[in-house]
XYZ file of C-alpha atoms in Angstrom:
224
model
C 0.014 -0.029 0.001
C 1.504 3.834 -1.547
C -0.600 5.286 1.420
C 0.119 4.103 5.340
C -3.560 2.867 7.337
C -4.215 5.461 10.221
C -3.684 4.962 14.113
C -5.387 1.421 15.601
C -8.060 2.044 17.718
C -11.014 0.412 18.416
C -13.007 3.418 18.463
C -11.903 5.221 15.475
C -12.197 2.413 12.828
C -11.258 4.175 10.251
C -7.758 2.140 9.911
C -10.222 -0.649 8.999
C -12.838 1.608 6.445
C -9.129 2.587 4.550
C -7.672 -1.362 4.681
C -10.442 -3.054 3.272
C -10.974 -0.239 0.411
C -7.031 -1.076 -0.221
C -8.049 -4.315 -0.358
C -10.366 -4.024 -3.124
C -8.668 -1.929 -5.400
C -5.257 -3.833 -4.895
C -7.197 -7.639 -4.759
C -5.341 -10.717 -7.755
C -6.429 -14.073 -8.457
C -9.164 -12.883 -6.079
C -10.642 -16.454 -4.736
C -7.635 -18.895 -6.079
C -4.956 -17.642 -3.835
C -4.186 -16.144 -0.614
C -3.106 -11.788 -0.527
C 0.087 -10.993 1.512
C -0.238 -7.055 0.903
C 2.371 -5.300 3.438
C 1.889 -1.552 3.723
C 2.682 0.513 6.947
C 0.628 1.903 10.255
C 0.351 5.398 12.285
C 1.188 5.035 15.286
C -1.550 5.288 17.903
C -1.397 7.256 20.801
C 0.337 4.350 22.607
C 2.779 3.639 20.646
C 2.028 0.953 19.500
C 0.832 -0.100 15.242
C -1.049 -3.620 14.254
C 2.249 -6.138 12.972
C -0.595 -7.492 11.045
C -4.370 -8.241 10.861
C -5.765 -12.289 8.916
C -8.970 -13.062 7.795
C -11.043 -16.316 8.634
C -11.509 -19.454 6.331
C -14.761 -20.018 6.073
C -17.501 -19.974 7.015
C -15.687 -18.152 9.740
C -14.588 -15.355 8.016
C -17.001 -15.424 4.384
C -14.694 -13.024 2.763
C -12.094 -14.895 3.008
C -12.602 -15.336 -0.523
C -13.331 -12.355 -1.560
C -11.665 -9.561 -2.478
C -11.126 -8.450 1.371
C -9.676 -11.831 2.406
C -5.748 -12.834 2.280
C -3.822 -11.145 5.252
C -1.941 -7.158 6.063
C 1.183 -7.162 7.006
C 3.375 -4.131 8.320
C 6.251 -3.496 6.589
C 8.147 -2.881 10.222
C 6.893 -7.211 10.253
C 9.483 -8.146 7.430
C 11.910 -9.710 7.959
C 13.570 -12.650 7.625
C 13.920 -13.599 12.366
C 10.091 -11.759 12.163
C 6.992 -14.653 13.120
C 4.076 -12.988 12.541
C 3.400 -13.425 8.463
C 4.105 -17.007 9.825
C 1.562 -16.100 12.368
C -1.342 -14.732 9.794
C -0.806 -17.036 7.823
C -1.925 -19.757 10.070
C -5.418 -18.325 11.115
C -5.575 -18.127 7.412
C -5.593 -21.981 6.987
C -7.483 -21.781 10.184
C -5.607 -21.902 13.509
C -6.922 -19.808 16.518
C -4.309 -18.103 19.097
C -3.261 -21.629 22.296
C -4.243 -19.509 24.324
C -7.997 -19.041 22.669
C -9.716 -20.909 25.187
C -8.538 -18.659 28.030
C -8.200 -14.710 27.307
C -10.864 -15.104 23.878
C -13.201 -16.514 25.306
C -15.870 -14.390 28.183
C -17.146 -15.647 31.706
C -14.706 -18.377 32.757
C -14.755 -18.825 35.962
C -14.327 -22.164 37.371
C -17.941 -22.256 39.027
C -18.631 -21.098 35.119
C -20.642 -22.420 32.436
C -21.412 -19.987 30.409
C -18.312 -20.352 28.106
C -18.979 -23.358 27.614
C -17.254 -25.711 24.578
C -14.647 -22.792 24.274
C -13.249 -22.687 27.708
C -9.801 -23.908 28.389
C -8.150 -25.565 31.658
C -4.455 -26.355 32.263
C -4.083 -29.445 30.619
C -0.900 -31.763 29.393
C 0.253 -32.247 26.074
C -1.936 -35.171 24.055
C -1.742 -36.656 20.411
C -4.450 -38.335 20.136
C -7.890 -36.985 18.089
C -10.087 -38.679 21.459
C -8.374 -35.851 23.878
C -10.935 -34.211 25.462
C -9.238 -30.540 24.670
C -9.473 -31.079 20.956
C -13.383 -29.863 21.756
C -12.095 -26.776 23.008
C -9.228 -23.529 23.183
C -7.827 -23.300 19.633
C -9.202 -27.420 19.258
C -6.032 -28.715 19.493
C -4.615 -30.777 22.437
C -0.484 -31.088 21.268
C -1.372 -27.280 22.647
C -0.805 -25.811 25.819
C -3.350 -23.901 26.972
C -1.818 -20.651 29.147
C -3.004 -17.287 28.139
C -2.276 -14.651 26.796
C 1.283 -13.823 27.172
C 4.410 -11.876 25.537
C 7.284 -13.175 27.940
C 9.410 -15.940 26.217
C 7.906 -18.718 29.492
C 5.520 -20.462 30.776
C 3.373 -18.516 33.410
C 3.954 -18.587 36.631
C 0.255 -18.290 37.128
C -3.001 -20.143 37.988
C -6.585 -20.692 36.053
C -9.690 -19.210 37.693
C -9.870 -23.089 38.511
C -6.479 -22.412 40.590
C -4.995 -24.982 38.832
C -1.594 -23.750 37.368
C -0.960 -23.296 34.326
C 2.927 -24.096 34.558
C 2.280 -27.945 34.579
C 4.991 -30.940 35.719
C 8.163 -30.999 32.777
C 6.865 -34.201 31.727
C 3.395 -33.653 30.462
C 4.688 -29.889 28.402
C 5.186 -32.720 25.073
C 8.198 -30.426 22.916
C 8.661 -27.298 22.337
C 6.420 -26.593 20.153
C 3.383 -26.985 22.668
C 3.684 -23.620 25.062
C 5.266 -20.290 24.017
C 7.562 -21.220 20.710
C 4.541 -21.976 18.874
C 4.343 -19.830 16.033
C 0.721 -19.658 17.554
C 1.664 -17.366 20.202
C 2.810 -14.183 21.408
C 5.190 -14.687 22.985
C 8.524 -12.060 21.918
C 9.732 -10.801 25.470
C 12.635 -12.625 27.186
C 11.320 -12.708 29.977
C 15.316 -11.633 32.234
C 16.265 -8.765 29.949
C 13.257 -7.721 28.871
C 14.061 -7.923 24.771
C 12.307 -8.600 21.346
C 13.474 -12.286 20.787
C 12.573 -14.005 18.487
C 11.747 -17.194 20.071
C 8.585 -18.751 18.593
C 9.724 -21.724 16.480
C 7.214 -23.526 14.349
C 3.618 -25.384 14.807
C 2.653 -28.813 16.039
C 1.904 -31.351 14.196
C -2.113 -31.116 15.022
C -2.045 -27.574 14.304
C -0.346 -28.718 10.682
C -3.299 -31.248 9.993
C -5.837 -28.836 10.343
C -3.880 -26.414 7.808
C -4.002 -29.158 5.327
C -7.334 -30.367 6.135
C -8.952 -26.164 5.921
C -7.081 -26.229 2.143
C -8.307 -29.285 1.017
C -12.331 -28.612 1.477
C -12.823 -24.830 3.168
C -9.982 -23.093 0.934
C -10.394 -26.044 -2.218
C -10.080 -23.426 -4.690
C -6.238 -22.389 -3.812
C -4.466 -25.592 -4.721
C -3.142 -26.004 -8.315
C -6.085 -28.088 -10.903
């Protein structure tokens, strides 16, 4: 994009309106390819900007196969060690944040069922299809539930039912099950407070979910 988006705000959606207008005028191969738009954004008063924003595949977002689909990347996050492009691509291919069942649901209280099938509690790493944690949160039992956190570490805190997010080491599985997973927000060294590129990959079940979405909901992306 040749023009920077207005500052991000939940109250002033001019940034979103400009983003949609720019997508509509520049998208190519609509419905048969994943468009990646690169641009810039003016800083908000807090000093922050979006690093990227993606479109979930249908049926979550019906716009995914239109000119308004694809993902937008802030040019400041376009360099080899940054995992933002992988993170946003994961959303486009059907992946939720690993903290989806903790910080992106409402009424997650120990004595509440209001969050229904979405709420996720601390659990051990599990690769079986029968695991209960395949049906809550990010729908992947081989990623550990944890709250939203920018530190490159497993949170040393408790869930709303008083169980600890810091489960025993033997139950944690490979590194991609927790904060090094691309679908986390981890990017800050816990000791130094400096930026750290600690996200290393996707889990096996996340990869399987992306394959399923490509073959079913996004089949038009695949060559004949």
